[in-house]
Coordinates of N, CA, C and O in Angstrom, one line a residue:
X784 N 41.9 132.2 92.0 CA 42.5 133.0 93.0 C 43.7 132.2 93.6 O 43.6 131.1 94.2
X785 N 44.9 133.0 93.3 CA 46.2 132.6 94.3 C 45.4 132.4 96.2 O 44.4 133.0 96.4
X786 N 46.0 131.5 97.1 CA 46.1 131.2 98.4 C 46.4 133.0 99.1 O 45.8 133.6 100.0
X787 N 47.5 133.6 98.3 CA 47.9 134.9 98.6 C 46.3 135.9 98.2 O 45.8 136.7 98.9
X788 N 46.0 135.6 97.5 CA 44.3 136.5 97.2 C 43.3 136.1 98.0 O 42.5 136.8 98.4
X789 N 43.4 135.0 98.3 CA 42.7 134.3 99.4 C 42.6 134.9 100.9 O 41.7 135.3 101.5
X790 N 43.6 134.9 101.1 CA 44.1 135.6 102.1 C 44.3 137.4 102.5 O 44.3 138.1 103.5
X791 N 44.4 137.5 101.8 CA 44.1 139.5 101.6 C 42.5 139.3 101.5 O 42.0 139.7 102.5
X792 N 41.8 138.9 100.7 CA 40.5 138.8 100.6 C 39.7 138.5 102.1 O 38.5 138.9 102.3
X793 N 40.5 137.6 103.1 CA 39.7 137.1 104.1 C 40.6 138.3 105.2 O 39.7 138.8 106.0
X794 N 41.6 138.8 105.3 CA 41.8 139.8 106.1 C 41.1 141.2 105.9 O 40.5 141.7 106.8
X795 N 41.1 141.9 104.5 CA 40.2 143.0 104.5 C 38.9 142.6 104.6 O 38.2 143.6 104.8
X796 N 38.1 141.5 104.6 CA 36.5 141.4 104.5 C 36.3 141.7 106.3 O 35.5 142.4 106.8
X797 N 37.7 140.6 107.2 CA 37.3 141.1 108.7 C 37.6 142.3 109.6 O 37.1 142.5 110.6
X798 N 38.4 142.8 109.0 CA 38.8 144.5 108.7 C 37.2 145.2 108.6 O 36.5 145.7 109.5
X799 N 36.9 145.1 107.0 CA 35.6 145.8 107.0 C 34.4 145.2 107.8 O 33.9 145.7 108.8
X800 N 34.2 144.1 107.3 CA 33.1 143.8 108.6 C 33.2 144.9 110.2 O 32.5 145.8 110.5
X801 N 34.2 144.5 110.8 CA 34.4 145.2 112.1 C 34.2 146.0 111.9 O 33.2 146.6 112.3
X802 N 34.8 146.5 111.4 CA 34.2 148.7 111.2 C 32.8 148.7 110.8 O 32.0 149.4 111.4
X803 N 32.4 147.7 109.7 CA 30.9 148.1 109.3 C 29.6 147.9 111.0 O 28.6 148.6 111.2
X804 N 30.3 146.9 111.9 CA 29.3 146.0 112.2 C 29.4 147.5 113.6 O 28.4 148.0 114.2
X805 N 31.0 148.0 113.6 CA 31.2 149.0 114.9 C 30.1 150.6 114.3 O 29.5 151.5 114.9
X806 N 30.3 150.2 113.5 CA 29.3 151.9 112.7 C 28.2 151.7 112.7 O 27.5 152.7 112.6
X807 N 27.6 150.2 112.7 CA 26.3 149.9 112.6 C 25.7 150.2 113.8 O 24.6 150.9 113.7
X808 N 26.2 149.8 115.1 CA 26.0 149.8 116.3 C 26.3 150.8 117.1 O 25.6 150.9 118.2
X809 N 27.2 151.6 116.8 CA 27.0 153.1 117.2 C 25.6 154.1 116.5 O 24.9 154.8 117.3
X810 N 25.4 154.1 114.9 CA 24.2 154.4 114.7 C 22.8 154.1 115.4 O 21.9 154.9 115.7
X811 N 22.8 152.6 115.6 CA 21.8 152.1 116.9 C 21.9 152.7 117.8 O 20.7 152.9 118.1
X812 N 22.9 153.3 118.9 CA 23.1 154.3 119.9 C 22.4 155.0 119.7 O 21.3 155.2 120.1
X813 N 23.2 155.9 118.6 CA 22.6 157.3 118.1 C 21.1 157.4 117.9 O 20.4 158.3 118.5
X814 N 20.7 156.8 117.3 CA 19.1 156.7 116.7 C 18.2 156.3 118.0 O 17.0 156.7 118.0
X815 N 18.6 155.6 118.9 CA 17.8 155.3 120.4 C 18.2 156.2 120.8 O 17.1 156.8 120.8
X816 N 19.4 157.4 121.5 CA 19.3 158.2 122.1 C 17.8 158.9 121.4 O 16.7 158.6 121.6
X817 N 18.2 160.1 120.3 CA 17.3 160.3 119.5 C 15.6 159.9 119.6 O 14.7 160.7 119.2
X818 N 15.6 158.9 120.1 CA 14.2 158.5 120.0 C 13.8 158.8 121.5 O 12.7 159.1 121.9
X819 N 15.0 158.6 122.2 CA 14.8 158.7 123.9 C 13.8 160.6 123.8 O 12.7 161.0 124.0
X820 N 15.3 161.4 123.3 CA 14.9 162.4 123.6 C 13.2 162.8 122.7 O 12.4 163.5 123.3
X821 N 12.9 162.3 121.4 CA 11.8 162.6 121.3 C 10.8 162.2 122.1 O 9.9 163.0 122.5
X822 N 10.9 161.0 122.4 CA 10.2 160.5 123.4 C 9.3 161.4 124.9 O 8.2 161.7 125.3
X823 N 10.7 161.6 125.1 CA 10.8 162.7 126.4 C 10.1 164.2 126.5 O 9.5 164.6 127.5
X824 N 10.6 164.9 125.1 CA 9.8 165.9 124.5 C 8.8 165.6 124.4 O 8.2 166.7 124.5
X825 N 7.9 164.4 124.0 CA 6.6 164.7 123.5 C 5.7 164.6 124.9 O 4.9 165.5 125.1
X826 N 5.9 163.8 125.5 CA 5.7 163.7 127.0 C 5.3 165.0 127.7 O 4.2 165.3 128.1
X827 N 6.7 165.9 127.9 CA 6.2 167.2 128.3 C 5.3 167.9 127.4 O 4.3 168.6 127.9
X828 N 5.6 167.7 125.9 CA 4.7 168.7 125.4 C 3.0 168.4 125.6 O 2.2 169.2 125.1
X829 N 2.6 166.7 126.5 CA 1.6 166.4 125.7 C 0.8 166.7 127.6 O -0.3 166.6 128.0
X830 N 2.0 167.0 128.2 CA 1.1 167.6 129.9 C 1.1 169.4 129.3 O 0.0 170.0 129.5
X831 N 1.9 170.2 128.7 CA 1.7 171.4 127.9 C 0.5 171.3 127.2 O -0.1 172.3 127.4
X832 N 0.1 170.9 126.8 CA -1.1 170.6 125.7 C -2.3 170.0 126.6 O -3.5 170.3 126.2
X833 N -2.3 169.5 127.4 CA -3.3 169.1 128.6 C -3.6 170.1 129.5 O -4.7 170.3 129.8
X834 N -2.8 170.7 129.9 CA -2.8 172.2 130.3 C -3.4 173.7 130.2 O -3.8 174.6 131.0
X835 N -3.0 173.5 128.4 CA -3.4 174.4 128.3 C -4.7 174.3 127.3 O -5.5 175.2 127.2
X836 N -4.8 173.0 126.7 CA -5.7 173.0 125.4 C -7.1 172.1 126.2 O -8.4 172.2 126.0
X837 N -6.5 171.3 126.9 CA -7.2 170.3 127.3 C -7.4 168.6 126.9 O -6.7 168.5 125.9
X838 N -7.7 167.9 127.1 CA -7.5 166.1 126.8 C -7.4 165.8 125.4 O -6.7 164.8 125.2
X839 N -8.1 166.7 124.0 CA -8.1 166.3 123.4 C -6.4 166.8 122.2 O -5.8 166.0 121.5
X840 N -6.1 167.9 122.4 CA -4.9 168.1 121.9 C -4.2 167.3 122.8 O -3.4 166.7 122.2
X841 N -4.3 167.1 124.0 CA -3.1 166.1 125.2 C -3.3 164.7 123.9 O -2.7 164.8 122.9
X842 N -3.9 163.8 124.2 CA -3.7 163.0 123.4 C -3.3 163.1 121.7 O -2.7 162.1 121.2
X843 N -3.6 164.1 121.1 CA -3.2 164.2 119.6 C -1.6 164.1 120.0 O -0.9 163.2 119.7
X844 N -1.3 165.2 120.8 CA 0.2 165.1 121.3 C 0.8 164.1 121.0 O 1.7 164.0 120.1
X845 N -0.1 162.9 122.1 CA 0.9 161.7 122.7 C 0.4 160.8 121.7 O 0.9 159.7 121.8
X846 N 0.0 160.8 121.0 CA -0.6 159.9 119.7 C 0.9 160.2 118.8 O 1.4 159.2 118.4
X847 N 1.4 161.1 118.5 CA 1.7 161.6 117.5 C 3.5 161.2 117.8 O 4.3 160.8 117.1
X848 N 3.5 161.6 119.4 CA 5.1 161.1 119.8 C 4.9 159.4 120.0 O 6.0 158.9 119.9
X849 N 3.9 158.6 120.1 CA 3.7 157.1 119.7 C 4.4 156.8 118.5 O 5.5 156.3 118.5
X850 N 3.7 157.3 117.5 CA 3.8 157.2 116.1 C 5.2 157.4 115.9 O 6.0 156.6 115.5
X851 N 5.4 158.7 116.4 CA 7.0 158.8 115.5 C 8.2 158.1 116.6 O 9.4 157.8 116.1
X852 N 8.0 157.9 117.4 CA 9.1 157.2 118.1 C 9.3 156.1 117.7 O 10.4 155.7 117.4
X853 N 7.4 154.8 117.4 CA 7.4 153.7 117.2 C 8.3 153.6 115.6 O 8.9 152.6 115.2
X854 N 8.2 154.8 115.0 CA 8.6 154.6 113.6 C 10.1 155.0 113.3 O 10.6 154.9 112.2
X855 N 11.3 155.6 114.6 CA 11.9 155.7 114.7 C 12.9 154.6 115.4 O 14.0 154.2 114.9
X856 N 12.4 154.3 116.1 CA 12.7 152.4 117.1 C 12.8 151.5 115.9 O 13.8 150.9 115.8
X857 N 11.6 151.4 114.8 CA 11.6 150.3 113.9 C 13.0 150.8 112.9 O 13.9 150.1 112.5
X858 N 12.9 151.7 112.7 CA 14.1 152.3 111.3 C 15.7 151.9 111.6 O 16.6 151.6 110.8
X859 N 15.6 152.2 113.9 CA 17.2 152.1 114.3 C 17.0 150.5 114.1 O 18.1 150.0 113.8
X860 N 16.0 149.5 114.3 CA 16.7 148.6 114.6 C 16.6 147.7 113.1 O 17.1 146.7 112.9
X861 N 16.0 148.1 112.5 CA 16.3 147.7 110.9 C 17.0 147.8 110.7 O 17.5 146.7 110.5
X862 N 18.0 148.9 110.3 CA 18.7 149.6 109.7 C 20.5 148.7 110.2 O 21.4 148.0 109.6
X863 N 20.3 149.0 111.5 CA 21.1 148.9 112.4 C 21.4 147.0 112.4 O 22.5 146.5 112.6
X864 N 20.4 146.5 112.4 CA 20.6 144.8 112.7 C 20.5 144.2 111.1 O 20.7 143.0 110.9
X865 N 20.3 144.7 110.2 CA 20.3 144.6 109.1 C 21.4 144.9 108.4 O 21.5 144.4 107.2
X866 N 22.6 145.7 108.8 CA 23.9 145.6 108.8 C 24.7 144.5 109.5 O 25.6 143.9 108.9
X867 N 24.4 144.2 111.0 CA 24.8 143.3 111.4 C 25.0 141.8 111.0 O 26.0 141.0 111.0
X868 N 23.7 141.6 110.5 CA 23.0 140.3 110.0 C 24.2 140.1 108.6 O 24.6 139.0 108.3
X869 N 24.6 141.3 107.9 CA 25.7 141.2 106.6 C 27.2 141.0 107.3 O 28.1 140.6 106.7
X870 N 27.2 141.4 108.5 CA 28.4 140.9 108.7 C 28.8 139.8 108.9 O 29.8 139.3 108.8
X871 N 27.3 139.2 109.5 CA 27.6 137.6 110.4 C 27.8 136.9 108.9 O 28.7 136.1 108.9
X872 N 27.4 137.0 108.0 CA 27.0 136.9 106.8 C 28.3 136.7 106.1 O 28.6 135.6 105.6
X873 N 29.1 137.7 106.0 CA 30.4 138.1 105.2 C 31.3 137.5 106.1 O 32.3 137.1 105.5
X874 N 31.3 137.3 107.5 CA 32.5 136.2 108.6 C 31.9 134.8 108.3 O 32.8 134.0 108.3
X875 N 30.8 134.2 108.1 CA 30.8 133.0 107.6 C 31.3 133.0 106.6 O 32.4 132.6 106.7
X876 N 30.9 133.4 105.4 CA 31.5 133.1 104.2 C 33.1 133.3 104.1 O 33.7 132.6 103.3
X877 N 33.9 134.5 105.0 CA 35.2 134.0 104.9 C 35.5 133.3 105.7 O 36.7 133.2 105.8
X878 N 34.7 132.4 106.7 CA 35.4 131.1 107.4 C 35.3 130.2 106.4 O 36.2 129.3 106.4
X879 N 34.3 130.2 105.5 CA 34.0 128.6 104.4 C 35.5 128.8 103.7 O 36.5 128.1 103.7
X880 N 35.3 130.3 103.0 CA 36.3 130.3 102.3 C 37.7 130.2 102.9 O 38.7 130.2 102.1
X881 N 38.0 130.1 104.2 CA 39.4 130.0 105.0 C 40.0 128.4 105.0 O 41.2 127.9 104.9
X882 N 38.2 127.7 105.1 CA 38.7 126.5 105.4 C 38.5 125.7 104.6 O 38.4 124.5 104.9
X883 N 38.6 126.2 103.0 CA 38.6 125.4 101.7 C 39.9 125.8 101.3 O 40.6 125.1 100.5
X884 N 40.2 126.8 101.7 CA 41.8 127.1 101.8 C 42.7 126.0 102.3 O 43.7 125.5 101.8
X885 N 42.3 125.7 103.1 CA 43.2 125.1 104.2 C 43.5 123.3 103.7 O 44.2 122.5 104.4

């Protein structure tokens, strides 16, 4: 690789990174709102169901908005820091590669 390929190579990788790492972290937004509002919903539904069914549907409820929230929390921050972790990833390696350049 020409110094000039080098160079295109290390400006579009922090180009993409940035965008990847800015999309990664708005989806983490997104997927925690998301989880906020299931959250919230299952809550009411599980005093609805206490209400009307009695303790034992109340808890199947709140059992069930546990589950899917806890499995929604794990997916945003997987998903979401597991992109990140590739960018810190892809900005080391074009610093190595900047400063073997140099």
């Amino acid at each position: 690789m020409t110094n000039d390929d080098i160079t295109e190579v290390i400006s579009k990788g922090q180009e993409d990174g940035a965008t990847l790492y800015r999309v990664a972290d708005a989806l983490y937004k997104v997927a925690m709102a998301f989880n906020w509002l299931i959250g919230i919903l299952g809550v009411v539904l599980t005093f609805v169901a206490g209400s009307k069914g009695g303790f034992g549907p109340a808890l199947g409820v709140f059992l069930v908005t546990v589950v899917v929230c806890a499995v929604g929390y794990a997916t945003a921050v997987f998903g979401s820091h597991g992109a990140k972790v590739l960018v810190h990833i892809l900005f080391s390696n074009l610093a190595i590669l900047d400063k073997g350049q140099k």
